[in-house]
Coordinates of C-alpha atoms and ligand atoms in Angstrom, one line a residue:
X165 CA 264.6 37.7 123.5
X166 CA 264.4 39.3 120.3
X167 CA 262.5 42.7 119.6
X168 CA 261.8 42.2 115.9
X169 CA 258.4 43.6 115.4
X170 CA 256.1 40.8 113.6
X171 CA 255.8 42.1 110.0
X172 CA 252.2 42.7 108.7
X173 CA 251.1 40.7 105.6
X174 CA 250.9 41.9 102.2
X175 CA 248.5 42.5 99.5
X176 CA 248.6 43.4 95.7
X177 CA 247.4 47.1 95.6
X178 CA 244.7 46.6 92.9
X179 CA 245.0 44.0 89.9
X180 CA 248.8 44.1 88.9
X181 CA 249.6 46.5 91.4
X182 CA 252.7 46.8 93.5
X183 CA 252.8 44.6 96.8
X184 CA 252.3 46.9 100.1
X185 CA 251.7 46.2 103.4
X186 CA 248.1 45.8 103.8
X187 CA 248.2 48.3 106.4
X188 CA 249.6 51.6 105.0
X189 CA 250.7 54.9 106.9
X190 CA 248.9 58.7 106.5
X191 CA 251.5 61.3 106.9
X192 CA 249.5 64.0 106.8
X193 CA 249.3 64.7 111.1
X194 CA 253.0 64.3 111.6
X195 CA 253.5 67.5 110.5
X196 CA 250.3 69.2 109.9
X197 CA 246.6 69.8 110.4
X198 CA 246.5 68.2 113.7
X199 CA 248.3 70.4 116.6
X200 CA 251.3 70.5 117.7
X201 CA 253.8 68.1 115.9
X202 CA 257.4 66.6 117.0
X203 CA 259.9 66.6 114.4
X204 CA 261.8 64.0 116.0
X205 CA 258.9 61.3 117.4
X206 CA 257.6 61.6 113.6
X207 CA 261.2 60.4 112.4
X208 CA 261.1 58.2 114.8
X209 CA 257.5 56.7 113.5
X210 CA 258.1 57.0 110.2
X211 CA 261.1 54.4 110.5
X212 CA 258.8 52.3 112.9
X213 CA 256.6 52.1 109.9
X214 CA 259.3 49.5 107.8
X215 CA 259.6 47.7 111.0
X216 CA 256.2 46.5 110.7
X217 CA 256.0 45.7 107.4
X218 CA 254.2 49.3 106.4
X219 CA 254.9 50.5 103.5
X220 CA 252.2 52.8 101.5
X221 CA 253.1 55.7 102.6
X222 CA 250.4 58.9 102.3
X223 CA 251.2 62.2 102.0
X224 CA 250.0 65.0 99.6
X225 CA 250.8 68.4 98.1
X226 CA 248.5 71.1 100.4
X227 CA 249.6 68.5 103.8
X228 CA 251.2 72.1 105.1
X229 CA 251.1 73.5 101.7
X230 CA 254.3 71.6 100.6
X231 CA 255.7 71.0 104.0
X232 CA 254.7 67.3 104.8
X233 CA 256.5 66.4 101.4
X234 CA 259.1 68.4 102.2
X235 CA 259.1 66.6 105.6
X236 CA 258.9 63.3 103.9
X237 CA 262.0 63.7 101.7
X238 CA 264.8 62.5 103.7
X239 CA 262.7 59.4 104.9
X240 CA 262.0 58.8 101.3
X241 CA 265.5 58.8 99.9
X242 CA 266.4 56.2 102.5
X243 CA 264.3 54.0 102.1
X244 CA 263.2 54.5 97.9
X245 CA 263.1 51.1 97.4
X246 CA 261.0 49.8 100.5
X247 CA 258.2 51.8 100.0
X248 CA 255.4 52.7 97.7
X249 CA 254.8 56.5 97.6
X250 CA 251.3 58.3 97.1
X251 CA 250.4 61.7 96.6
X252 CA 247.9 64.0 95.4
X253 CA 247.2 67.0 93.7
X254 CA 243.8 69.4 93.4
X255 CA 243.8 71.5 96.3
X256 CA 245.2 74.9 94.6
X257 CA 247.8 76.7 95.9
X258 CA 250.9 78.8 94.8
X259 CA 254.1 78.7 96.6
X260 CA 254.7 80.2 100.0
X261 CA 251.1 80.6 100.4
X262 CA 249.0 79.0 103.0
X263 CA 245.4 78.7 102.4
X264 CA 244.3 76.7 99.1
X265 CA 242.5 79.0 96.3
X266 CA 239.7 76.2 95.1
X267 CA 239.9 72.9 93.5
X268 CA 241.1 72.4 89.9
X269 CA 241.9 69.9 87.7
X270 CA 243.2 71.9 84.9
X271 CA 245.6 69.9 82.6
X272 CA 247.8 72.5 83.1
X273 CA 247.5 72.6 86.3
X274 CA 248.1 69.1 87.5
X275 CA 251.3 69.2 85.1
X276 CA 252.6 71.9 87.5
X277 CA 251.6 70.4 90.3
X278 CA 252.8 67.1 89.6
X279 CA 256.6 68.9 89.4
X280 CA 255.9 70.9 92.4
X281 CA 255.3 67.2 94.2
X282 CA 258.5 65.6 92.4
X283 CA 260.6 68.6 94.0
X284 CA 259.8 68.5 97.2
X285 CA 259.9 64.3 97.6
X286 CA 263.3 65.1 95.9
X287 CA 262.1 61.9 93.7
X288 CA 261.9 61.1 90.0
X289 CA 258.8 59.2 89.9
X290 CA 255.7 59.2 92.5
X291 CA 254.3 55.8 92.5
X292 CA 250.8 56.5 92.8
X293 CA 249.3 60.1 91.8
X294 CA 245.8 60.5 93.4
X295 CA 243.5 63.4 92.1
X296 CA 242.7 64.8 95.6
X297 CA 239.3 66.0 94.8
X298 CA 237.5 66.6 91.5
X299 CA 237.0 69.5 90.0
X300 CA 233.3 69.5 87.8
X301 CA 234.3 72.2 85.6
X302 CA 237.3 70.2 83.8
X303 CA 235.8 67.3 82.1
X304 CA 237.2 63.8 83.9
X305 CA 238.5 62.4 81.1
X306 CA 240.6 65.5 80.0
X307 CA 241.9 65.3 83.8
X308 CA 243.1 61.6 83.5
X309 CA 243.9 62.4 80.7
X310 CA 246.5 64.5 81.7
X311 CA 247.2 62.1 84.4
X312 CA 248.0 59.7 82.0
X313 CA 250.7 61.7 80.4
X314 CA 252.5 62.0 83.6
X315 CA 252.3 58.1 83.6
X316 CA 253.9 58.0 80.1
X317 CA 256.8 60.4 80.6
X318 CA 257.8 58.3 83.6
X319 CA 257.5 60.9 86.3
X320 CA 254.4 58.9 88.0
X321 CA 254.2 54.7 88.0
X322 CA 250.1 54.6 88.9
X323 CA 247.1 56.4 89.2
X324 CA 244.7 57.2 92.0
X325 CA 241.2 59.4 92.4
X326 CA 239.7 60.2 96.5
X327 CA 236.2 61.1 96.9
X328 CA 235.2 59.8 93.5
X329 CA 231.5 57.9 93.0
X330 CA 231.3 54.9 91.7
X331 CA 230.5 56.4 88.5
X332 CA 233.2 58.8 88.2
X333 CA 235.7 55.4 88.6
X334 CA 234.2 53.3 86.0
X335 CA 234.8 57.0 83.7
X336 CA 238.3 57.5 84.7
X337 CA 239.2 53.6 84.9
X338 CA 238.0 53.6 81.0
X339 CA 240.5 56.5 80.4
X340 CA 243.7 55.0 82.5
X341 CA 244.0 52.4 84.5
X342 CA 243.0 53.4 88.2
X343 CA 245.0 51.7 91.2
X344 CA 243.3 53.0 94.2
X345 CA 240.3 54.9 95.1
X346 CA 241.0 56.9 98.5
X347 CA 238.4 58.4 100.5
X348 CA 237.4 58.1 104.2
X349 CA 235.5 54.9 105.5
X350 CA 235.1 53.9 108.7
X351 CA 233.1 52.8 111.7
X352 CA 231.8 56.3 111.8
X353 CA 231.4 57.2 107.7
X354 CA 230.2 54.6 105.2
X355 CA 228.9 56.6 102.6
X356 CA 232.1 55.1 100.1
X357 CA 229.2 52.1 100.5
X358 CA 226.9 53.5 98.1
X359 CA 228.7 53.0 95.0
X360 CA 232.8 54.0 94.6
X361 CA 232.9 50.5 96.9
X362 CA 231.0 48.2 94.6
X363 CA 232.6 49.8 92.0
X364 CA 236.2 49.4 93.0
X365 CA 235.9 45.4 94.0
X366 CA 233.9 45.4 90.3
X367 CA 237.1 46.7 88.4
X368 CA 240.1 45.6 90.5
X369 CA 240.5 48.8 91.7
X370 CA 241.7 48.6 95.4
X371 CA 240.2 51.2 97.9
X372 CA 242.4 53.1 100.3
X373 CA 240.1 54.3 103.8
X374 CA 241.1 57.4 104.9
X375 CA 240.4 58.9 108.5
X376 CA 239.9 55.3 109.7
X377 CA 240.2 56.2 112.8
X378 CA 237.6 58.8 112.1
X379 CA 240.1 61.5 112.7
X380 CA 241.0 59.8 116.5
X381 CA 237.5 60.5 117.4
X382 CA 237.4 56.5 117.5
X383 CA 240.1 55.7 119.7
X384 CA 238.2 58.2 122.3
X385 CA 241.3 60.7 122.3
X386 CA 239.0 63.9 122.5
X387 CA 235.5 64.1 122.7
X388 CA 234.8 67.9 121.9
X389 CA 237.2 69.2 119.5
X390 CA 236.5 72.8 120.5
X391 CA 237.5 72.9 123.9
X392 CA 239.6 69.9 124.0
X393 CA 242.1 70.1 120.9
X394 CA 244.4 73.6 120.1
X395 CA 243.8 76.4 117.9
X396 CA 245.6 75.0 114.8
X397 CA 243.7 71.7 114.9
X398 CA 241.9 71.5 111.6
X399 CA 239.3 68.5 114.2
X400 CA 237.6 71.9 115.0
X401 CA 236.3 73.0 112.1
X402 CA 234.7 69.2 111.2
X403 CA 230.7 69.6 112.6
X404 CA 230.4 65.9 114.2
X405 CA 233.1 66.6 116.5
X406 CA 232.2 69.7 118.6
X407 CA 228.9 71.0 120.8
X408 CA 225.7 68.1 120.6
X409 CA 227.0 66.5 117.7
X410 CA 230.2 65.7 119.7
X411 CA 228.4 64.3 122.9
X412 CA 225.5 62.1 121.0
X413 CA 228.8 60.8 118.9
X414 CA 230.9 60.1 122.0
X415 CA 227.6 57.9 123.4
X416 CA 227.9 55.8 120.2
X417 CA 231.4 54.5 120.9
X418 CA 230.4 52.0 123.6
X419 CA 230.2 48.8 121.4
X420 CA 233.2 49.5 120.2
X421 CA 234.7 49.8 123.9
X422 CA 232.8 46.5 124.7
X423 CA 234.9 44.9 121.7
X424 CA 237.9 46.1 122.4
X425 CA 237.9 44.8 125.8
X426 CA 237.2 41.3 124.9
X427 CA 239.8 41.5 122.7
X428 CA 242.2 42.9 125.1
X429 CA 242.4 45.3 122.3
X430 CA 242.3 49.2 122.2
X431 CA 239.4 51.0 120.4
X432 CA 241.3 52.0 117.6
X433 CA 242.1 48.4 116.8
X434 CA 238.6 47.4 117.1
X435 CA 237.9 50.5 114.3
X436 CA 240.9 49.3 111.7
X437 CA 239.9 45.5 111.9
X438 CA 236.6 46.4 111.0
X439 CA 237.2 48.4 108.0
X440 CA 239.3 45.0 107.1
X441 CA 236.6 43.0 107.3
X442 CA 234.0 45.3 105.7
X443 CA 235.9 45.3 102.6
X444 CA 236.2 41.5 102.4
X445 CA 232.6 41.3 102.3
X446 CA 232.4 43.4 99.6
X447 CA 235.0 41.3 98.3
X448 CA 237.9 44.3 98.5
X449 CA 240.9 45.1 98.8
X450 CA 241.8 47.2 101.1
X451 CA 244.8 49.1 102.6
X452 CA 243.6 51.8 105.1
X453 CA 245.8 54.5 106.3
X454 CA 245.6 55.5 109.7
X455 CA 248.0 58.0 111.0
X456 CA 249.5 58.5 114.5
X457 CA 253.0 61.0 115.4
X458 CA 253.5 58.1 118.0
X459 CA 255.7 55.0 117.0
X460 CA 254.2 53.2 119.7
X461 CA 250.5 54.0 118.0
X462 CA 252.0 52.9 114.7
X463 CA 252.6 49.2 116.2
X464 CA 249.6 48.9 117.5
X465 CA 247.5 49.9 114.8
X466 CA 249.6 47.1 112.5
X467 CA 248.7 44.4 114.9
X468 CA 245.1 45.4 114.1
X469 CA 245.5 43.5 111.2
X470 CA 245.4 40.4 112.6
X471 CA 242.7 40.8 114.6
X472 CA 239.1 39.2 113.3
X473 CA 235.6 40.2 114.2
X474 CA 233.0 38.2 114.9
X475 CA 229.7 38.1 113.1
X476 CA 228.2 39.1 116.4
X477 CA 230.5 42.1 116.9
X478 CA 230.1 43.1 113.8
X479 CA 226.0 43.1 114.0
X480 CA 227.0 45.2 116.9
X481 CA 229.1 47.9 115.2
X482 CA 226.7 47.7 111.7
X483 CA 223.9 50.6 113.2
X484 CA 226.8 53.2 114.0
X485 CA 227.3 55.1 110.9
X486 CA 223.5 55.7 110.9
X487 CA 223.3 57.1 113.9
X488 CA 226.5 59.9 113.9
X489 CA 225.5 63.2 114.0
X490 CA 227.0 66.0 111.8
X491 CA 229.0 66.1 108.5
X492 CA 232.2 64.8 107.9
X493 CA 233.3 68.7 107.0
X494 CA 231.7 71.7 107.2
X495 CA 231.7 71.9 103.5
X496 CA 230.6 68.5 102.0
X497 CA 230.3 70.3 97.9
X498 CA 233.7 68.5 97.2
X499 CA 233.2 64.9 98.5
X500 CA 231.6 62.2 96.5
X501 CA 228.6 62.0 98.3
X502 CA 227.9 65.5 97.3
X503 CA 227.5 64.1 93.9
X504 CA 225.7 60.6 93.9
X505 CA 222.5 60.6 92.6
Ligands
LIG965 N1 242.2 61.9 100.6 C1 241.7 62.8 101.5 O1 240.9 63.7 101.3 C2 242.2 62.6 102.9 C3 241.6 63.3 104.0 C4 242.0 63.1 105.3 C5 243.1 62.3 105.5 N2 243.7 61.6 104.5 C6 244.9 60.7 104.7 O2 244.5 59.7 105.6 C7 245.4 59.7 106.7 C8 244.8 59.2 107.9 O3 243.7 60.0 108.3 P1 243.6 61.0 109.5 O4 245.0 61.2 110.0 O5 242.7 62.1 109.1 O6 242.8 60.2 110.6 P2 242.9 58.8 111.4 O7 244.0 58.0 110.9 O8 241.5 58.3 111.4 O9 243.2 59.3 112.8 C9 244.4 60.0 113.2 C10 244.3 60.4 114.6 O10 244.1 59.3 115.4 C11 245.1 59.3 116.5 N3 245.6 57.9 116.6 C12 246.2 57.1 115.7 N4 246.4 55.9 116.2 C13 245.9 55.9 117.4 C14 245.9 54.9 118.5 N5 246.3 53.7 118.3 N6 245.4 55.3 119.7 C15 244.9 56.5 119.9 N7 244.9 57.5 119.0 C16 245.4 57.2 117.7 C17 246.2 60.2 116.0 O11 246.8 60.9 117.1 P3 248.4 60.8 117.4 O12 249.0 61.4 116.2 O13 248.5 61.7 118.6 O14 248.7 59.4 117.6 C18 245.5 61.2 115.1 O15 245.0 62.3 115.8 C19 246.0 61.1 106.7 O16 247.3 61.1 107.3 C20 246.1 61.4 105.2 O17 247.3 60.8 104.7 C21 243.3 61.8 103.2

């Protein structure tokens, strides 16, 4: 009996875009932000992520303030060719330090941090160069702008903007080509639905869900953040996952347990097949990035994609996002949202 893994399918990453699995991978908890991390199991997933035919891989500069690139490098020289690289610049900070100073989206400053990202991947080009989060007091076109340089000196292949409107896309696009719009969709958070969505399908541009999973507060894995997850586990300081907020949330998961059981599927299959199918009705495509530090979780989330809903189930999972209480951070100034009209 053989033990190949069946190979996901793949999809164009926006119009003329490079082909990736349309399932990709977020590095950002195998080394960071989420509690304790093993060095070895996230090898160990990260090679599990070729075997299923995963291949955007996520990562960005303040992920550990340099670390998860650094952590990445090795994994990326192996494999250079297989895989389709993204990271991100915007969250300021200086080497050796370990909180971010504010947002920018200086010229100057994404030049620098552009090098800073080459460094650590140990690579010569990044093949797609999101701005992490905007920065209002920089003009967007001077920041893709700037972008854009990068693009023509060679030392990035494609661009990418997260937590972007709809509006600030159809700005940027006009300046540079845009590849991917990231920011977080799920189950849980739809507000992407108001306009970068319609947007994105409008131009080609495809969208790129993070927290899919809604940080693993979909798959049931902790209820209250506070007393359940360790010190270092950035889940606390997010307001829908602790106290009330967390409880009322926890109550809402049920359809998506009812789901997943008729499937014979987990919870957090449920949650990445419907982000699928959401995006096809917007007529989308997507690739969302859910991470895990477990190879096993990696295999199951990429047989997610073949999963479909039903129109039924997904009537039953439509009134969720509605009903969550509590913001998807603490401070919501720098996400899109904050900025629709
Ligand atoms: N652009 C942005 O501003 C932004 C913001 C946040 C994240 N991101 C990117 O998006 C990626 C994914 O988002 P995320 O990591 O925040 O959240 P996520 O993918 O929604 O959830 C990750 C959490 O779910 C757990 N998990 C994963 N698969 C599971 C499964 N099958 N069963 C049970 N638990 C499972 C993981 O735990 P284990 O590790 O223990 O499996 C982890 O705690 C990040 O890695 C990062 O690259 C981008």
């Amino acid at each position: 009996m053989s033990n190949a893994v069946e190979q996901i399918r793949k999809v164009e990453l926006g119009t003329g875009g490079p082909l990736v699995g349309v399932q990709g991978f977020g590095a950002m908890g195998i080394s960071a932000a989420y509690g304790e991390t093993d060095g070895a199991a996230a090898r160990d997933t990260l090679e599990a992520t070729l075997e299923a035919g995963v291949t955007l891989i996520d990562t960005a500069d303040m992920y550990g303030f340099g670390a998860n690139e650094e952590f990445l490098a090795p994994f990326v020289a192996a494999h250079r060719d297989e895989i389709t690289l993204a990271t991100k610049f915007g969250f300021e900070f200086r080497a050796g330090e370990s909180s971010y100073r504010g947002i920018s989206n200086d010229p100057a400053y994404i030049r620098k941090a552009a090098e800073g990202s080459l460094r650590r991947l140990n690579v010569e080009a990044i093949d797609l160069y999101y701005m992490h989060r905007r920065d209002a007091a920089v003009p967007l076109a001077e920041s893709v702008g700037a972008m854009a340089e990068l693009v023509r000196e060679g030392k990035v292949k494609r661009l990418g903007l997260s937590e972007v409107t709809g509006a600030e896309l159809h700005e940027a696009h006009a300046v540079h080509p845009i590849t991917a719009v990231q920011s977080e969709w799920s189950v849980f958070s739809r507000d992407v639905e108001q306009s970068a969505v319609g947007a994105a399908a409008a131009l080609g541009v495809a969208f790129v869900p993070y927290s899919p999973l809604g940080r693993g507060f979909l798959t049931g894995a902790f209820t209250d953040a506070s007393k359940e997850l360790s010190g270092s586990d950035f889940r606390q300081l997010l307001p829908r996952f602790s106290g009330d907020n967390a409880e009322a949330n926890a109550a809402l998961l049920a359809p998506l347990r009812t789901i997943a059981a008729d499937h014979g599927a987990s919870t957090a299959q449920i949650a990445l097949a419907w982000v699928q199918q959401r995006a096809q009705a917007h007529g989308l495509t997507v690739v969302p990035i859910p991470g895990t530090r477990k190879r096993s979780r990696l295999l199951e989330n990429a047989a997610a994609t073949r999963i479909t809903l039903t129109a039924e189930e997904l009537a039953l999972l439509e009134p969720i996002a509605g009903r969550v209480a509590g913001d998807r951070y603490a401070d919501m100034s720098h996400t899109a949202v904050a900025r629709e009209a």
